[in-house]
Short mmCIF file of C-alpha atoms in Angstrom, two decimals:
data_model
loop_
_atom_site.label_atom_id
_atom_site.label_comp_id
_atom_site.label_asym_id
_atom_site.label_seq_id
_atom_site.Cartn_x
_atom_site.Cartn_y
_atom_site.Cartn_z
CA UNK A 9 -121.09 121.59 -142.21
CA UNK A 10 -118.04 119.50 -141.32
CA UNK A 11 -119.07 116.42 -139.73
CA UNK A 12 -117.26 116.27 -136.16
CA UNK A 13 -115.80 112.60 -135.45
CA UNK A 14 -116.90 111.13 -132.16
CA UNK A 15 -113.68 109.44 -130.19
CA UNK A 16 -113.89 106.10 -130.63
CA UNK A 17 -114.49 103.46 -127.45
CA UNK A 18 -111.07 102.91 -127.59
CA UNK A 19 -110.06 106.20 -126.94
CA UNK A 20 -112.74 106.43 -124.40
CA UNK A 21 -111.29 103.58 -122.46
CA UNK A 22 -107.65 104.89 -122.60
CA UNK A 23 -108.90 108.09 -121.23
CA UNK A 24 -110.79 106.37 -118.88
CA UNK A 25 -107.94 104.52 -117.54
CA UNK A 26 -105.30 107.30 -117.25
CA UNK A 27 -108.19 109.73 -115.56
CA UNK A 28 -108.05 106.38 -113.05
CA UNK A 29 -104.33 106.31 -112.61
CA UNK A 30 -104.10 109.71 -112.25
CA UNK A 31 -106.60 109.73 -109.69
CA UNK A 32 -104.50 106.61 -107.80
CA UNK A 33 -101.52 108.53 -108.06
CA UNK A 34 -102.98 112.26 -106.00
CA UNK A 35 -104.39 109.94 -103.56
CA UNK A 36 -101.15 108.13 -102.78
CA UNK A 37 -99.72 111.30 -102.39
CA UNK A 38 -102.17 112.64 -100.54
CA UNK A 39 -102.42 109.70 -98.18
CA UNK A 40 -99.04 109.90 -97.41
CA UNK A 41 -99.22 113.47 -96.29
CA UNK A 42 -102.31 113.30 -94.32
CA UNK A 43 -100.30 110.45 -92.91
CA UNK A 44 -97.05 111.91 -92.29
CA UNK A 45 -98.92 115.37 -90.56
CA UNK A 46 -100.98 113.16 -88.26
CA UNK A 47 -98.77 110.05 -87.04
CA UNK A 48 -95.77 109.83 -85.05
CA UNK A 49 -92.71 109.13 -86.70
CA UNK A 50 -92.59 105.45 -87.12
CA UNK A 51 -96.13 104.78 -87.95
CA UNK A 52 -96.21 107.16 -90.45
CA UNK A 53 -93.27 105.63 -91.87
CA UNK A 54 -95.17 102.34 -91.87
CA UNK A 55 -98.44 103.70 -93.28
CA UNK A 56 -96.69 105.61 -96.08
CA UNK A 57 -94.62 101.83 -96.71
CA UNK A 58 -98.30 100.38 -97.19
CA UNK A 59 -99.44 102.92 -99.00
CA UNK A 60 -96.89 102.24 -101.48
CA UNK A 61 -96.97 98.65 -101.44
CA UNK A 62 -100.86 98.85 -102.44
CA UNK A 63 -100.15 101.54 -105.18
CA UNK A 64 -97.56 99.52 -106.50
CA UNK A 65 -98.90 95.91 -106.19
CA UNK A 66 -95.93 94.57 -104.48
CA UNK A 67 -95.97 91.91 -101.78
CA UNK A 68 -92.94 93.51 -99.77
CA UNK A 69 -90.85 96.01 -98.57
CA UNK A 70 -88.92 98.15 -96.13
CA UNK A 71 -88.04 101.75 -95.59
CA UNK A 72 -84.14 101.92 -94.42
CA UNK A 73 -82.03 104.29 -93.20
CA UNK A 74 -78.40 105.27 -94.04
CA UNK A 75 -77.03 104.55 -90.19
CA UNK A 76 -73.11 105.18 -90.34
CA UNK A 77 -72.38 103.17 -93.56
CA UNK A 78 -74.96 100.71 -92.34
CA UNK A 79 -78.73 100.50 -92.76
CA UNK A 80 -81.34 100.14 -89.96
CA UNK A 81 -84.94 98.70 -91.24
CA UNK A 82 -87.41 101.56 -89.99
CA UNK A 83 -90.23 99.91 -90.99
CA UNK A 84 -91.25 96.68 -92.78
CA UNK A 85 -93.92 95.23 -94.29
CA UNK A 86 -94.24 91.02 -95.91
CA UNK A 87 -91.56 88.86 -95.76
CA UNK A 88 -88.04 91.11 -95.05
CA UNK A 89 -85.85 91.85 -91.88
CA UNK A 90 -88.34 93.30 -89.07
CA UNK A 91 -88.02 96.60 -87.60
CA UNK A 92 -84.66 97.43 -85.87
CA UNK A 93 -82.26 95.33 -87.72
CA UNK A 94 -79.33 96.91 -88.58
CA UNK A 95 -77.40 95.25 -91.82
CA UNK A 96 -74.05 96.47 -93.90
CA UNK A 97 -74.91 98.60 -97.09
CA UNK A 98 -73.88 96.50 -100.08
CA UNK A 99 -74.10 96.72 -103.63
CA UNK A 100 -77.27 97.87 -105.14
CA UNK A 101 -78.06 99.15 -101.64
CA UNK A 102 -75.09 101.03 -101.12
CA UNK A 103 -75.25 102.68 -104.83
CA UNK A 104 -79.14 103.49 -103.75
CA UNK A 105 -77.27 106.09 -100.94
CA UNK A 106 -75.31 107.73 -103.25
CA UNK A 107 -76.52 111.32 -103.60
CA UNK A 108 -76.51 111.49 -107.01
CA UNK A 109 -78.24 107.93 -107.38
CA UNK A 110 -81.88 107.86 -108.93
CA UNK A 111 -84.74 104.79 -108.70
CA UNK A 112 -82.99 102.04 -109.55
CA UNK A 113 -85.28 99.06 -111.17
CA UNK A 114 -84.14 95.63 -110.83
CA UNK A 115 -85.61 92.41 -112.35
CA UNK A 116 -85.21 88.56 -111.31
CA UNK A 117 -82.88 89.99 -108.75
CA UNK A 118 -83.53 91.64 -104.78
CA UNK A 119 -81.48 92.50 -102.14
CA UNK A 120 -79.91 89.68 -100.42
CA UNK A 121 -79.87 90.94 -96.94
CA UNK A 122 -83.64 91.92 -97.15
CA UNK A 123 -85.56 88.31 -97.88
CA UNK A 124 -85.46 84.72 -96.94
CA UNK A 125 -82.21 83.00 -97.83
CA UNK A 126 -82.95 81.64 -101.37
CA UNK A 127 -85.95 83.82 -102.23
CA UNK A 128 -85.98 85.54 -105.60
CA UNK A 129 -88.02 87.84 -106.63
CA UNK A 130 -89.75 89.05 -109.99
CA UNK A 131 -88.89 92.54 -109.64
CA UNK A 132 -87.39 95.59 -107.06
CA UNK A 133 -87.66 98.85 -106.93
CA UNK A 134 -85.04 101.16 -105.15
CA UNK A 135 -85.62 105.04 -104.05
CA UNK A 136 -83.07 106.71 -102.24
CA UNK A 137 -84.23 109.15 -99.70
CA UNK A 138 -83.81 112.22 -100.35
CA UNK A 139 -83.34 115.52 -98.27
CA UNK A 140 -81.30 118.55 -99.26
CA UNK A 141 -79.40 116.89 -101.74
CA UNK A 142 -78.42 114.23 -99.35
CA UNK A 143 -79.21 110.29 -99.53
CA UNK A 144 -80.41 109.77 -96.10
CA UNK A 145 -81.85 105.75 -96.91
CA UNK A 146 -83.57 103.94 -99.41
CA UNK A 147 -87.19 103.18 -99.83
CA UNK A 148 -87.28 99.22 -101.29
CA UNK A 149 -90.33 97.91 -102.81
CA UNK A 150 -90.11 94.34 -104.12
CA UNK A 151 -92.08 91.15 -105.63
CA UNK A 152 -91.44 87.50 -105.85
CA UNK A 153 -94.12 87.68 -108.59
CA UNK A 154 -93.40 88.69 -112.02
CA UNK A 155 -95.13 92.16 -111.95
CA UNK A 156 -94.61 94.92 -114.65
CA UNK A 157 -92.80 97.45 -113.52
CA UNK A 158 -94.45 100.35 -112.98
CA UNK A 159 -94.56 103.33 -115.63
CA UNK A 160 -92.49 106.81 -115.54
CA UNK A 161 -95.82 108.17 -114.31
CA UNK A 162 -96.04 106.05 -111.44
CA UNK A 163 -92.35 105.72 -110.24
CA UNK A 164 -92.63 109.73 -110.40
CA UNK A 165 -95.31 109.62 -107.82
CA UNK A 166 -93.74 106.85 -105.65
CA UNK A 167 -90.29 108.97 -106.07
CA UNK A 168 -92.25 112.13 -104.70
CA UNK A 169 -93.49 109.90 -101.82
CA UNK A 170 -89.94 108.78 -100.77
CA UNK A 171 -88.76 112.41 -100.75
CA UNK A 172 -91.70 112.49 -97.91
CA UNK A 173 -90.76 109.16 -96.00
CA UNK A 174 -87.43 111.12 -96.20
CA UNK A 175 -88.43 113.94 -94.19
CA UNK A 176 -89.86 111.39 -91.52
CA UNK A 177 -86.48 109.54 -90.18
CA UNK A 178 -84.94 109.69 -87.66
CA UNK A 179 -82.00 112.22 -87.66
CA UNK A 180 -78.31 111.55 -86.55
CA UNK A 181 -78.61 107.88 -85.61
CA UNK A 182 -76.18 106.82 -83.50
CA UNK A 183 -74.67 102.84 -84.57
CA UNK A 184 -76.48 100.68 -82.47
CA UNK A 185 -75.19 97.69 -80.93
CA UNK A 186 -75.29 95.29 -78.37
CA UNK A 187 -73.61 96.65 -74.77
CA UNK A 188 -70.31 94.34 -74.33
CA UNK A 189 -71.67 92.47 -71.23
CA UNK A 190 -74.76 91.43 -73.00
CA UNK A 191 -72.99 90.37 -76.30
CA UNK A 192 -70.72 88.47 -74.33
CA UNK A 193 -73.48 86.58 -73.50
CA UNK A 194 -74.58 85.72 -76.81
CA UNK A 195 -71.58 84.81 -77.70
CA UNK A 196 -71.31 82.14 -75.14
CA UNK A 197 -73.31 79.24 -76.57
CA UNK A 198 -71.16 79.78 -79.78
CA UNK A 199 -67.88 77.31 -80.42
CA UNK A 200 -64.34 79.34 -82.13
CA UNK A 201 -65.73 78.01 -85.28
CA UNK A 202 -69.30 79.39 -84.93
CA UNK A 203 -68.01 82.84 -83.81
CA UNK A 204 -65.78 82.96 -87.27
CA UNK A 205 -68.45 82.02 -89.35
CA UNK A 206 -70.77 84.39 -87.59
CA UNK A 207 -67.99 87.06 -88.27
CA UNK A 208 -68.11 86.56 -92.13
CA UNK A 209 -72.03 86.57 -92.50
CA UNK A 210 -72.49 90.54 -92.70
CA UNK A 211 -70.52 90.63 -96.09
CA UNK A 212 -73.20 88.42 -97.87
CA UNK A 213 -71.13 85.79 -98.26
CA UNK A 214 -72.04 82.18 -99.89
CA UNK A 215 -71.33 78.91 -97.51
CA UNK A 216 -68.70 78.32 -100.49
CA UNK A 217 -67.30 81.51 -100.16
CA UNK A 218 -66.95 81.25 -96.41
CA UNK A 219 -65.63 77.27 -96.38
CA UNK A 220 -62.71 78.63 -98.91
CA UNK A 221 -61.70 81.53 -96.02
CA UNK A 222 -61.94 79.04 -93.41
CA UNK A 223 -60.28 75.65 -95.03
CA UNK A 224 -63.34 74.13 -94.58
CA UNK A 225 -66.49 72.16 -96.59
CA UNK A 226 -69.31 74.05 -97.51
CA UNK A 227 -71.82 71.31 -96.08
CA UNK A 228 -69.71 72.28 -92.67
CA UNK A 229 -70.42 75.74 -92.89
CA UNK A 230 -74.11 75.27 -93.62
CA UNK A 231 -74.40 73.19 -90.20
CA UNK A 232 -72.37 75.80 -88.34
CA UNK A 233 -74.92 78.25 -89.79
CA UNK A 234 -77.98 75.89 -89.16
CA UNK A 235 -76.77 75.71 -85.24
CA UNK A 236 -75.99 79.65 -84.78
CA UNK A 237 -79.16 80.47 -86.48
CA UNK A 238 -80.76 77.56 -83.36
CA UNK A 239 -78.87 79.08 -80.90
CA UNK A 240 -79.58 82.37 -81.55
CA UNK A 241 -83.43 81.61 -81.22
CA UNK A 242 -83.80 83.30 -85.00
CA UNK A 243 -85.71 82.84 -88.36
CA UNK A 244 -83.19 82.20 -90.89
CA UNK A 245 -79.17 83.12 -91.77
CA UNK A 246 -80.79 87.19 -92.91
CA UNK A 247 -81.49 87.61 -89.64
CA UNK A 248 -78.29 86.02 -87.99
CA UNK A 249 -76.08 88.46 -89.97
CA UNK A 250 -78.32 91.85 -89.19
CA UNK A 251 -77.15 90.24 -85.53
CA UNK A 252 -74.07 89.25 -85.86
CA UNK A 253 -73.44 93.74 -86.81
CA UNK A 254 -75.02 94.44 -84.03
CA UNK A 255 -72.95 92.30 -81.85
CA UNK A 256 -70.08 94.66 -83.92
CA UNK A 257 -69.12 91.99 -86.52
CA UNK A 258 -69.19 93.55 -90.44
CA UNK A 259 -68.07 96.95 -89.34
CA UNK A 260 -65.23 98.36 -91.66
CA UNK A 261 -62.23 98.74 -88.78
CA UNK A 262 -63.89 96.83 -86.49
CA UNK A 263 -63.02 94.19 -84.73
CA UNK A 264 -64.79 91.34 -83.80
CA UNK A 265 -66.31 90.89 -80.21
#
């Protein structure tokens, strides 16, 4: 008789752990639909984001849709732009809505309209959202830790979820901003000077960048900044330029307030 070879521990362990993964993986998925039959809209949209945040072991991220060229942040979890903010769709962002676009994986790099001015992070993960063929938003998953990024099996599953999130936005939405009486009144506190440099904010630019448009020092843009950000009763210059498009600042054609 043959002698039958028993699979070594190894083996054993490696089976182990994909059995495990693959486990992870159906309940994910089937999290997300349990959550996307039962829940409104925008909580499910939020539960599905923290579903993949634990699956993936990243500290942040934020569900956006495409809203005219723009994106609006439909839900948020960590250390991004809250719900509601509206921001312009730029570079990897912007390629993430292209229909034809796939999960893109970035390292040592993130979205600059999406964290903390001078946050970087170990690793982000972009999946457009998908419906019919068309790129409705962008799922964005993203750590200031080094993580490894996840495997083909897992960004599969995660890319199957955002083809669900995609199914839960909002339809049609209308650009959003501020009625012209009540942006008139934000605008009031703000000098000439602030309301230019508040003008050039939604197009990511540096304080360098927006000294050399202006004729001005960078260490005088960064106080103009510091003060609009104080006036403006907000966190930090990411959330002053998600404002300053929905006072209609940033908008291709547009002009400003």
């Amino acid at each position: 008789m043959p002698r039958t070879t028993s699979p070594s521990a190894h083996t054993l362990r490696e089976h182990y752990r994909e059995q495990q993964a693959n486990t992870a993986r159906l309940r994910l998925l089937h999290e997300a639909g349990q959550a996307l039959a039962a829940r409104e809209a925008a909580t499910a949209l939020d539960a599905m984001l923290g579903f993949a945040l634990a699956f993936s072991a990243f500290d942040c991220g934020s569900v956006l849709a495409d809203d005219n060229g723009a994106l609006r942040v439909q839900a948020a979890r960590g250390e991004v732009l809250p719900a509601g903010m509206r921001f312009p769709a730029q570079g990897a962002l912007a390629a993430s809505l292209k229909d034809e676009a796939g999960v893109l994986v970035r390292r040592n790099s993130i979205s600059r309209m999406l964290l903390p001015a001078g946050a970087m992070a170990g690793v982000e993960l972009l999946f457009p959202l998908r419906s019919a063929g068309r790129a409705l938003g962008v799922l964005q998953l993203a750590s200031r830790r080094p993580l490894p990024v996840p495997g083909e099996a897992d960004l599969a599953a995660l890319f199957t979820l955002a083809s669900m999130l995609a199914s839960a936005l909002p339809q049609g939405a209308a650009r959003a901003t501020v009625p012209p009486a009540q942006s008139a009144k934000l605008l009031t506190p703000l000098t000439p000077r602030e309301r230019e440099v508040l003008g050039l904010l939604p197009h990511g630019l540096t304080n360098a960048d927006i000294a050399l448009r202006l004729g001005i020092a960078p260490g005088t843009v960064k106080v103009h900044v510091e003060r609009i950000i104080h006036k403006f009763g907000l966190a930090d210059r990411t959330q002053v330029a998600a404002r300053a498009v929905e006072l209609g600042f940033g908008h291709s054609g547009a002009t400003n307030p």
